[in-house]
Amino acid sequence: MREIPSSEAVSTKLRRIAKLAQDMRGTALTSLSHHIDIDWLREAWRRTRKDGAPGVDGQTAREYEANLEGNLQSLLNRAKSGSYRAPPVKRAHIPKGKGKETRPIGIPTLEDKVLQRAVAMALSAVYEQDFHDCSYGSRPGRSAHDALHALRAETMKMNGGWLIEVDIRQFFDALDHGRLREILNQRVRDGVILRLIGKWLKAGVLEGGSVSYPKSGTPQGGVISPLLANVYLHEVLDEWIAERVASRLEGRLTLVRYVDDFVLLFERERDAKRVYAALPERFGEYGLTLHPEKTRLIEFKRPNLWDQDKPKASFDFLGFTHYWGRSRKGGWILQRETAKDRFSRGLYRIAQWCRKHRHRPVREQYRALRAKLWGHYAYYGLTGNFKRLDRFRDEVRRIWRKWLDRRNRERAMSWEKFQRLEKNYPLPRAQVVHSVYAHAANP
């Protein structure tokens, strides 16, 4: 008899968990961890990135893989027996835009990532049966572009309206541990899984040689962190809107959420003002605060056909500025372009890379810059954003020539010389990757 591969066996178990969760909506599941066996951990290992920086133990993927079966069996035994100890997360800082401002990130150990992936796989199978369609972030088969397409379609269908743009202040650091446990207990009461989550919440943060123990927040950089964030905001926002708010409104409401980034679009101004006033109290019940300057209510209605001036109302969501603009046929449509801060941040990072690596061979620089441009197009290549993509490419050309010019004082890289170089090393042209027309034809 043919042996079933580990990933196929795990897929069968995931379908069973999903079916059970679907049949038992509103009921807490008490037995999930028995599905997590050695095959499950092998699949978790397969899904874990191997090229990340090592955690506090310094162990690399190559070292761990040298005795993979033994390491995974040991991990499974410790997780099931309760003897597993969640190691501290190593904190690093990466540049945040221009200047000296940085953003902290967490680097768990490789083994911790594997175990978090294993638990996240089980929990995801459960909560995918509960999550609403308005939620897009960190979910299988859903992306930021799906959220953007949904927002555009609903905005066009409603002809705009009154929009609430929300910013949760330091959400991942402020998430209340007690409230999270209460929310998890409503759906999952498996002792092994809840014990592991508790250990990750209590795991310290190593920075500057000392370990601190935050009393709130999700595991920084953890694989399970986005899922826990989704579970938390599903209760705080999505369920609240669906069960208690929507039925009391006079007009239509559209919610689009990508993890902790979300917008609310209302057909009626009265509805928007009522919800806008209630949001701070609702989030405050769960230990969260809204940024007073970045959270706002704006009128975002589609202009009349005879309006000549470009409307000033706009909002930012998922790296794009959204505004009403003219189509080729002259009608008003929702348009998106790369947000100014994302545009400048992208160029700043490329400039820093070119400065640092200006002495590398031109062919090597070209390959790296080509990959960076394709990565930019892959995310920002939306219909209507071609001009910003093209300008981004022009700025990258300028930056590249500038730093090639500075690597040798005797051999100046004039624009004429650079244009000759470009014939052999042409940077990729701007390209729209995510067409609204293709998406409309195949939603």
Tab-separated table of C-alpha atoms in Angstrom:
chain	number	residue	atom	x	y	z
A	1	MET	CA	0.000	0.000	0.000
A	2	ARG	CA	1.327	3.432	-0.973
A	3	GLU	CA	2.474	5.534	1.989
A	4	ILE	CA	0.636	8.852	2.337
A	5	PRO	CA	3.018	11.869	2.387
A	6	SER	CA	3.056	13.926	5.591
A	7	SER	CA	1.546	17.036	3.984
A	8	GLU	CA	-1.363	15.010	2.567
A	9	ALA	CA	-2.080	13.432	5.952
A	10	VAL	CA	-2.003	16.846	7.617
A	11	SER	CA	-4.343	18.290	4.995
A	12	THR	CA	-6.852	15.569	5.840
A	13	LYS	CA	-6.630	16.434	9.531
A	14	LEU	CA	-7.062	20.137	8.798
A	15	ARG	CA	-10.233	19.413	6.847
A	16	ARG	CA	-11.559	17.357	9.763
A	17	ILE	CA	-10.875	20.194	12.210
A	18	ALA	CA	-12.525	22.706	9.878
A	19	LYS	CA	-15.603	20.478	9.471
A	20	LEU	CA	-15.854	20.001	13.239
A	21	ALA	CA	-15.524	23.738	13.859
A	22	GLN	CA	-18.152	24.461	11.227
A	23	ASP	CA	-20.594	21.946	12.699
A	24	MET	CA	-20.002	23.259	16.228
A	25	ARG	CA	-20.201	27.019	15.698
A	26	GLY	CA	-20.391	28.901	18.970
A	27	THR	CA	-19.018	25.926	20.908
A	28	ALA	CA	-15.576	25.643	22.473
A	29	LEU	CA	-13.486	22.771	21.101
A	30	THR	CA	-11.697	20.838	23.844
A	31	SER	CA	-9.524	18.452	21.839
A	32	LEU	CA	-7.285	19.798	19.097
A	33	SER	CA	-3.718	19.063	20.180
A	34	HIS	CA	-4.037	15.310	19.554
A	35	HIS	CA	-3.896	16.150	15.834
A	36	ILE	CA	-0.408	17.620	16.307
A	37	ASP	CA	1.940	14.686	15.781
A	38	ILE	CA	5.317	14.195	14.117
A	39	ASP	CA	3.787	14.477	10.623
A	40	TRP	CA	2.161	17.743	11.676
A	41	LEU	CA	5.495	19.133	12.861
A	42	ARG	CA	7.179	18.066	9.628
A	43	GLU	CA	4.579	20.058	7.717
A	44	ALA	CA	5.042	23.011	10.080
A	45	TRP	CA	8.780	22.789	9.400
A	46	ARG	CA	8.141	22.748	5.651
A	47	ARG	CA	6.019	25.912	5.912
A	48	THR	CA	8.550	27.768	8.079
A	49	ARG	CA	10.962	30.201	6.452
A	50	LYS	CA	14.517	28.936	6.667
A	51	ASP	CA	16.407	32.105	5.683
A	52	GLY	CA	15.527	34.309	8.648
A	53	ALA	CA	17.986	35.638	11.197
A	54	PRO	CA	18.667	33.257	14.129
A	55	GLY	CA	17.056	33.907	17.508
A	56	VAL	CA	18.601	34.066	20.966
A	57	ASP	CA	20.036	30.526	20.668
A	58	GLY	CA	21.866	31.350	17.423
A	59	GLN	CA	20.637	28.154	15.756
A	60	THR	CA	20.289	28.185	11.969
A	61	ALA	CA	17.994	26.112	9.764
A	62	ARG	CA	20.948	24.097	8.457
A	63	GLU	CA	22.017	23.162	11.981
A	64	TYR	CA	18.499	22.204	13.014
A	65	GLU	CA	17.939	20.166	9.862
A	66	ALA	CA	21.081	18.113	10.457
A	67	ASN	CA	19.081	16.121	13.038
A	68	LEU	CA	15.586	17.104	11.927
A	69	GLU	CA	13.683	13.975	13.004
A	70	GLY	CA	15.284	13.915	16.437
A	71	ASN	CA	14.747	17.646	16.968
A	72	LEU	CA	11.100	17.510	15.892
A	73	GLN	CA	10.397	14.482	18.097
A	74	SER	CA	11.993	16.232	21.068
A	75	LEU	CA	9.945	19.366	20.324
A	76	LEU	CA	6.741	17.321	20.141
A	77	ASN	CA	7.444	15.559	23.437
A	78	ARG	CA	8.169	18.817	25.252
A	79	ALA	CA	5.104	20.543	23.802
A	80	LYS	CA	2.746	17.723	24.786
A	81	SER	CA	4.231	17.161	28.260
A	82	GLY	CA	4.224	20.854	29.167
A	83	SER	CA	7.999	21.038	29.622
A	84	TYR	CA	8.534	23.295	26.581
A	85	ARG	CA	9.926	26.693	27.589
A	86	ALA	CA	9.285	29.599	25.250
A	87	PRO	CA	12.621	31.387	24.740
A	88	PRO	CA	12.870	35.194	24.814
A	89	VAL	CA	12.439	36.997	21.526
A	90	LYS	CA	15.494	38.860	20.263
A	91	ARG	CA	14.608	42.444	19.422
A	92	ALA	CA	16.197	44.226	16.482
A	93	HIS	CA	15.530	47.643	14.977
A	94	ILE	CA	15.075	48.381	11.288
A	95	PRO	CA	14.884	51.804	9.616
A	96	LYS	CA	11.407	53.339	9.437
A	97	GLY	CA	11.379	55.687	6.489
A	98	LYS	CA	13.965	58.451	6.409
A	99	GLY	CA	16.216	59.652	9.190
A	100	LYS	CA	17.116	57.834	12.384
A	101	GLU	CA	13.612	56.620	13.246
A	102	THR	CA	13.426	52.814	13.540
A	103	ARG	CA	10.792	50.149	14.036
A	104	PRO	CA	11.375	47.280	16.495
A	105	ILE	CA	10.941	43.730	15.236
A	106	GLY	CA	11.158	40.455	17.089
A	107	ILE	CA	13.230	37.439	16.052
A	108	PRO	CA	12.057	34.162	17.656
A	109	THR	CA	14.210	31.056	17.611
A	110	LEU	CA	13.765	28.692	14.682
A	111	GLU	CA	12.297	25.949	16.875
A	112	ASP	CA	9.828	28.410	18.379
A	113	LYS	CA	8.731	29.401	14.872
A	114	VAL	CA	8.082	25.768	13.973
A	115	LEU	CA	5.953	25.153	17.076
A	116	GLN	CA	4.069	28.424	16.618
A	117	ARG	CA	3.387	27.427	13.012
A	118	ALA	CA	2.047	24.065	14.174
A	119	VAL	CA	-0.364	25.688	16.646
A	120	ALA	CA	-1.350	28.397	14.160
A	121	MET	CA	-2.279	25.727	11.601
A	122	ALA	CA	-4.729	24.130	14.042
A	123	LEU	CA	-6.227	27.417	15.208
A	124	SER	CA	-6.549	28.741	11.667
A	125	ALA	CA	-8.620	25.703	10.679
A	126	VAL	CA	-11.014	26.572	13.503
A	127	TYR	CA	-11.247	30.341	13.131
A	128	GLU	CA	-11.509	30.317	9.347
A	129	GLN	CA	-15.027	29.024	9.956
A	130	ASP	CA	-15.810	32.083	12.119
A	131	PHE	CA	-14.042	34.991	10.420
A	132	HIS	CA	-16.184	37.382	8.375
A	133	ASP	CA	-15.666	38.196	4.700
A	134	CYS	CA	-14.586	41.731	5.640
A	135	SER	CA	-11.327	40.353	7.118
A	136	TYR	CA	-8.404	39.877	4.699
A	137	GLY	CA	-5.079	40.038	6.514
A	138	SER	CA	-2.977	36.952	7.319
A	139	ARG	CA	-5.603	34.519	6.094
A	140	PRO	CA	-5.102	31.684	3.590
A	141	GLY	CA	-6.125	32.586	0.063
A	142	ARG	CA	-6.580	36.281	0.873
A	143	SER	CA	-4.271	39.208	0.256
A	144	ALA	CA	-3.991	42.956	0.582
A	145	HIS	CA	-4.959	43.270	-3.078
A	146	ASP	CA	-8.168	41.357	-2.413
A	147	ALA	CA	-8.967	43.906	0.303
A	148	LEU	CA	-8.190	46.782	-2.064
A	149	HIS	CA	-10.347	45.314	-4.831
A	150	ALA	CA	-13.242	44.763	-2.396
A	151	LEU	CA	-13.005	48.319	-1.076
A	152	ARG	CA	-12.985	49.769	-4.574
A	153	ALA	CA	-15.942	47.667	-5.709
A	154	GLU	CA	-18.078	48.567	-2.689
A	155	THR	CA	-17.149	52.252	-2.839
A	156	MET	CA	-18.115	52.433	-6.508
A	157	LYS	CA	-21.346	50.531	-5.854
A	158	MET	CA	-22.329	52.881	-3.001
A	159	ASN	CA	-21.155	55.974	-4.898
A	160	GLY	CA	-18.959	56.690	-1.909
A	161	GLY	CA	-20.302	58.077	1.326
A	162	TRP	CA	-18.909	58.961	4.740
A	163	LEU	CA	-15.703	57.157	5.601
A	164	ILE	CA	-14.017	56.474	8.928
A	165	GLU	CA	-10.258	56.034	8.642
A	166	VAL	CA	-8.951	54.323	11.791
A	167	ASP	CA	-5.512	54.018	13.351
A	168	ILE	CA	-5.110	51.820	16.446
A	169	ARG	CA	-2.289	53.117	18.600
A	170	GLN	CA	0.473	50.481	19.015
A	171	PHE	CA	-1.972	47.638	18.574
A	172	PHE	CA	0.479	44.723	18.702
A	173	ASP	CA	2.058	46.114	21.879
A	174	ALA	CA	-1.235	47.007	23.588
A	175	LEU	CA	-3.191	43.778	23.074
A	176	ASP	CA	-4.556	42.746	26.496
A	177	HIS	CA	-3.485	39.239	27.537
A	178	GLY	CA	-6.439	38.654	29.846
A	179	ARG	CA	-8.961	39.694	27.220
A	180	LEU	CA	-7.231	37.526	24.609
A	181	ARG	CA	-7.488	34.469	26.854
A	182	GLU	CA	-11.193	35.163	27.389
A	183	ILE	CA	-11.756	35.387	23.638
A	184	LEU	CA	-9.794	32.187	22.930
A	185	ASN	CA	-11.690	30.284	25.638
A	186	GLN	CA	-14.935	30.965	23.834
A	187	ARG	CA	-13.793	28.751	20.951
A	188	VAL	CA	-10.785	26.693	22.085
A	189	ARG	CA	-10.292	24.985	25.451
A	190	ASP	CA	-7.525	22.570	24.601
A	191	GLY	CA	-5.095	22.627	27.522
A	192	VAL	CA	-1.937	21.992	25.485
A	193	ILE	CA	-2.655	24.752	22.970
A	194	LEU	CA	-3.769	27.322	25.545
A	195	ARG	CA	-0.735	26.561	27.715
A	196	LEU	CA	1.626	27.126	24.786
A	197	ILE	CA	-0.049	30.419	23.866
A	198	GLY	CA	0.267	31.525	27.487
A	199	LYS	CA	3.982	30.774	27.427
A	200	TRP	CA	4.466	32.782	24.237
A	201	LEU	CA	2.586	35.727	25.702
A	202	LYS	CA	4.832	35.649	28.771
A	203	ALA	CA	8.098	35.077	26.866
A	204	GLY	CA	10.534	37.907	27.455
A	205	VAL	CA	12.172	40.277	25.006
A	206	LEU	CA	15.964	40.338	24.805
A	207	GLU	CA	17.436	43.737	23.994
A	208	GLY	CA	20.771	45.250	24.903
A	209	GLY	CA	21.793	42.205	26.928
A	210	SER	CA	18.794	42.292	29.280
A	211	VAL	CA	15.403	40.570	29.183
A	212	SER	CA	12.139	42.399	29.835
A	213	TYR	CA	8.668	40.891	30.236
A	214	PRO	CA	5.895	43.009	28.691
A	215	LYS	CA	2.489	42.656	30.347
A	216	SER	CA	0.607	43.219	27.099
A	217	GLY	CA	1.051	42.622	23.364
A	218	THR	CA	1.501	39.619	21.103
A	219	PRO	CA	4.797	37.745	20.527
A	220	GLN	CA	6.861	40.158	18.457
A	221	GLY	CA	7.781	38.647	15.133
A	222	GLY	CA	6.004	35.451	16.067
A	223	VAL	CA	4.349	33.285	13.441
A	224	ILE	CA	1.220	33.074	15.572
A	225	SER	CA	1.021	36.817	16.260
A	226	PRO	CA	-1.040	37.824	13.166
A	227	LEU	CA	-3.557	35.048	13.854
A	228	LEU	CA	-3.985	36.121	17.481
A	229	ALA	CA	-4.429	39.701	16.269
A	230	ASN	CA	-7.125	38.570	13.849
A	231	VAL	CA	-8.920	36.608	16.564
A	232	TYR	CA	-8.803	39.642	18.867
A	233	LEU	CA	-10.125	42.127	16.311
A	234	HIS	CA	-12.709	39.631	15.075
A	235	GLU	CA	-14.276	39.935	18.525
A	236	VAL	CA	-13.602	43.630	19.096
A	237	LEU	CA	-14.690	44.916	15.687
A	238	ASP	CA	-16.051	42.421	13.149
A	239	GLU	CA	-18.530	40.668	15.453
A	240	TRP	CA	-19.573	43.964	17.014
A	241	ILE	CA	-20.345	45.460	13.618
A	242	ALA	CA	-22.136	42.360	12.326
A	243	GLU	CA	-24.163	41.525	15.447
A	244	ARG	CA	-24.849	44.850	17.158
A	245	VAL	CA	-24.222	47.750	14.789
A	246	ALA	CA	-25.303	46.887	11.244
A	247	SER	CA	-28.940	46.116	12.138
A	248	ARG	CA	-29.358	49.530	13.814
A	249	LEU	CA	-28.174	51.601	10.863
A	250	GLU	CA	-30.397	53.477	8.453
A	251	GLY	CA	-28.181	52.858	5.414
A	252	ARG	CA	-25.526	50.500	4.126
A	253	LEU	CA	-22.142	49.914	5.734
A	254	THR	CA	-18.933	48.439	4.313
A	255	LEU	CA	-16.072	47.296	6.547
A	256	VAL	CA	-12.729	46.238	5.062
A	257	ARG	CA	-10.060	45.099	7.523
A	258	TYR	CA	-6.506	43.892	6.951
A	259	VAL	CA	-5.294	42.755	10.414
A	260	ASP	CA	-5.232	46.057	12.364
A	261	ASP	CA	-5.732	48.363	9.347
A	262	PHE	CA	-9.363	49.016	8.487
A	263	VAL	CA	-11.823	51.531	7.087
A	264	LEU	CA	-15.595	51.877	7.460
A	265	LEU	CA	-17.722	53.350	4.664
A	266	PHE	CA	-21.299	54.489	5.392
A	267	GLU	CA	-24.130	55.430	3.094
A	268	ARG	CA	-25.633	57.853	5.650
A	269	GLU	CA	-23.818	60.603	7.534
A	270	ARG	CA	-25.914	60.037	10.657
A	271	ASP	CA	-24.804	56.398	10.850
A	272	ALA	CA	-21.164	57.339	10.373
A	273	LYS	CA	-21.241	59.905	13.172
A	274	ARG	CA	-22.894	57.494	15.609
A	275	VAL	CA	-20.336	54.743	14.985
A	276	TYR	CA	-17.453	57.242	14.979
A	277	ALA	CA	-18.514	58.408	18.448
A	278	ALA	CA	-18.862	54.812	19.720
A	279	LEU	CA	-15.544	53.435	18.407
A	280	PRO	CA	-13.224	54.806	21.149
A	281	GLU	CA	-15.392	53.353	23.906
A	282	ARG	CA	-15.683	49.987	22.173
A	283	PHE	CA	-11.927	49.667	21.685
A	284	GLY	CA	-11.270	51.013	25.172
A	285	GLU	CA	-13.203	48.070	26.628
A	286	TYR	CA	-10.476	45.832	25.230
A	287	GLY	CA	-7.519	47.956	26.288
A	288	LEU	CA	-7.017	49.615	22.911
A	289	THR	CA	-6.877	53.311	22.035
A	290	LEU	CA	-7.424	55.042	18.712
A	291	HIS	CA	-4.917	57.631	17.529
A	292	PRO	CA	-6.777	60.970	17.875
A	293	GLU	CA	-5.018	62.618	14.924
A	294	LYS	CA	-4.926	59.679	12.506
A	295	THR	CA	-8.497	58.503	13.152
A	296	ARG	CA	-10.975	60.709	11.305
A	297	LEU	CA	-14.377	60.919	9.643
A	298	ILE	CA	-14.460	62.379	6.136
A	299	GLU	CA	-17.056	62.908	3.455
A	300	PHE	CA	-16.044	60.772	0.517
A	301	LYS	CA	-19.012	60.889	-1.852
A	302	ARG	CA	-18.673	60.502	-5.596
A	303	PRO	CA	-18.764	63.989	-7.199
A	304	ASN	CA	-21.447	64.974	-9.665
A	305	LEU	CA	-20.657	64.461	-13.329
A	306	TRP	CA	-20.530	68.211	-13.975
A	307	ASP	CA	-18.006	68.903	-11.205
A	308	GLN	CA	-14.825	70.078	-12.915
A	309	ASP	CA	-12.338	70.318	-10.073
A	310	LYS	CA	-10.572	67.290	-8.687
A	311	PRO	CA	-11.996	66.557	-5.203
A	312	LYS	CA	-9.662	67.173	-2.291
A	313	ALA	CA	-11.026	64.352	-0.100
A	314	SER	CA	-8.701	61.343	0.084
A	315	PHE	CA	-7.574	58.681	2.515
A	316	ASP	CA	-4.691	56.224	2.830
A	317	PHE	CA	-5.175	52.480	3.166
A	318	LEU	CA	-2.659	49.640	2.724
A	319	GLY	CA	-0.009	51.864	1.185
A	320	PHE	CA	-2.267	53.638	-1.327
A	321	THR	CA	-3.937	57.036	-1.409
A	322	HIS	CA	-7.557	56.664	-2.508
A	323	TYR	CA	-9.363	59.547	-4.219
A	324	TRP	CA	-12.010	60.312	-6.840
A	325	GLY	CA	-10.596	60.926	-10.290
A	326	ARG	CA	-11.750	61.074	-13.896
A	327	SER	CA	-11.813	57.950	-16.057
A	328	ARG	CA	-10.855	58.035	-19.740
A	329	LYS	CA	-14.531	58.358	-20.565
A	330	GLY	CA	-14.880	61.368	-18.271
A	331	GLY	CA	-16.771	59.787	-15.382
A	332	TRP	CA	-15.724	59.847	-11.729
A	333	ILE	CA	-14.107	56.641	-10.483
A	334	LEU	CA	-12.182	55.608	-7.382
A	335	GLN	CA	-8.487	55.826	-8.143
A	336	ARG	CA	-5.459	54.693	-6.163
A	337	GLU	CA	-1.843	55.798	-6.236
A	338	THR	CA	1.184	54.976	-4.137
A	339	ALA	CA	0.970	56.898	-0.862
A	340	LYS	CA	3.600	59.632	-0.504
A	341	ASP	CA	5.224	58.118	2.581
A	342	ARG	CA	5.502	54.677	0.952
A	343	PHE	CA	6.885	56.211	-2.243
A	344	SER	CA	9.599	58.184	-0.448
A	345	ARG	CA	10.372	55.312	1.918
A	346	GLY	CA	10.922	52.946	-1.001
A	347	LEU	CA	13.288	55.361	-2.722
A	348	TYR	CA	15.159	56.032	0.499
A	349	ARG	CA	15.829	52.331	1.010
A	350	ILE	CA	17.040	51.919	-2.560
A	351	ALA	CA	19.315	54.947	-2.168
A	352	GLN	CA	20.773	53.477	1.015
A	353	TRP	CA	21.348	50.160	-0.761
A	354	CYS	CA	23.050	51.832	-3.741
A	355	ARG	CA	25.283	53.878	-1.470
A	356	LYS	CA	26.322	50.842	0.538
A	357	HIS	CA	26.901	48.561	-2.461
A	358	ARG	CA	28.167	51.075	-5.038
A	359	HIS	CA	31.499	49.249	-5.401
A	360	ARG	CA	29.936	45.923	-6.334
A	361	PRO	CA	30.085	44.828	-9.999
A	362	VAL	CA	27.529	46.600	-12.186
A	363	ARG	CA	25.933	43.298	-13.207
A	364	GLU	CA	25.377	42.380	-9.555
A	365	GLN	CA	23.870	45.798	-8.778
A	366	TYR	CA	21.631	45.530	-11.812
A	367	ARG	CA	20.237	42.169	-10.752
A	368	ALA	CA	19.452	43.445	-7.263
A	369	LEU	CA	17.793	46.644	-8.503
A	370	ARG	CA	15.791	44.743	-11.079
A	371	ALA	CA	14.474	42.444	-8.330
A	372	LYS	CA	13.611	45.437	-6.141
A	373	LEU	CA	11.685	47.111	-8.962
A	374	TRP	CA	9.764	43.941	-9.766
A	375	GLY	CA	8.902	43.659	-6.084
A	376	HIS	CA	7.625	47.249	-6.113
A	377	TYR	CA	5.510	46.618	-9.208
A	378	ALA	CA	4.165	43.372	-7.719
A	379	TYR	CA	2.562	45.292	-4.866
A	380	TYR	CA	1.917	48.798	-6.195
A	381	GLY	CA	1.093	47.798	-9.782
A	382	LEU	CA	-2.615	48.645	-9.637
A	383	THR	CA	-4.740	49.985	-12.456
A	384	GLY	CA	-4.478	53.785	-12.462
A	385	ASN	CA	-1.112	53.873	-10.688
A	386	PHE	CA	1.085	53.635	-13.784
A	387	LYS	CA	2.385	57.219	-13.573
A	388	ARG	CA	3.613	56.720	-10.028
A	389	LEU	CA	5.238	53.419	-10.999
A	390	ASP	CA	6.952	55.066	-13.954
A	391	ARG	CA	8.156	57.932	-11.812
A	392	PHE	CA	9.478	55.489	-9.224
A	393	ARG	CA	11.521	53.782	-11.942
A	394	ASP	CA	12.896	57.141	-13.145
A	395	GLU	CA	13.944	58.008	-9.600
A	396	VAL	CA	15.667	54.640	-9.210
A	397	ARG	CA	17.603	55.313	-12.443
A	398	ARG	CA	18.679	58.688	-11.089
A	399	ILE	CA	19.775	57.188	-7.760
A	400	TRP	CA	21.693	54.386	-9.441
A	401	ARG	CA	23.587	56.781	-11.741
A	402	LYS	CA	24.358	59.074	-8.813
A	403	TRP	CA	26.076	56.350	-6.793
A	404	LEU	CA	27.847	54.847	-9.792
A	405	ASP	CA	29.217	58.328	-10.425
A	406	ARG	CA	30.530	58.586	-6.865
A	407	ARG	CA	32.416	55.338	-6.748
A	408	ASN	CA	35.301	56.605	-8.904
A	409	ARG	CA	36.332	60.276	-9.037
A	410	GLU	CA	38.388	59.814	-12.204
A	411	ARG	CA	35.663	58.054	-14.183
A	412	ALA	CA	32.563	60.186	-13.933
A	413	MET	CA	29.245	58.502	-14.758
A	414	SER	CA	27.623	61.145	-16.933
A	415	TRP	CA	24.057	60.695	-18.140
A	416	GLU	CA	25.363	59.990	-21.621
A	417	LYS	CA	27.601	57.220	-20.324
A	418	PHE	CA	24.828	55.897	-18.105
A	419	GLN	CA	22.437	55.681	-21.069
A	420	ARG	CA	24.989	53.548	-22.920
A	421	LEU	CA	25.256	51.320	-19.846
A	422	GLU	CA	21.457	50.979	-19.775
A	423	LYS	CA	21.448	49.309	-23.162
A	424	ASN	CA	23.116	46.298	-21.555
A	425	TYR	CA	21.398	46.646	-18.181
A	426	PRO	CA	17.875	48.015	-18.775
A	427	LEU	CA	15.779	48.369	-15.631
A	428	PRO	CA	12.294	46.841	-16.046
A	429	ARG	CA	9.574	49.172	-17.248
A	430	ALA	CA	6.618	50.059	-15.052
A	431	GLN	CA	3.909	47.443	-15.233
A	432	VAL	CA	0.344	47.131	-13.942
A	433	VAL	CA	0.196	43.706	-12.316
A	434	HIS	CA	-3.227	43.869	-10.647
A	435	SER	CA	-5.837	44.938	-13.180
A	436	VAL	CA	-9.283	45.904	-11.904
A	437	TYR	CA	-10.730	44.700	-15.203
A	438	ALA	CA	-9.169	41.254	-14.902
A	439	HIS	CA	-10.323	41.044	-11.273
A	440	ALA	CA	-13.872	42.060	-12.251
A	441	ALA	CA	-13.920	39.290	-14.855
A	442	ASN	CA	-12.529	36.712	-12.389
A	443	PRO	CA	-13.500	37.856	-8.856
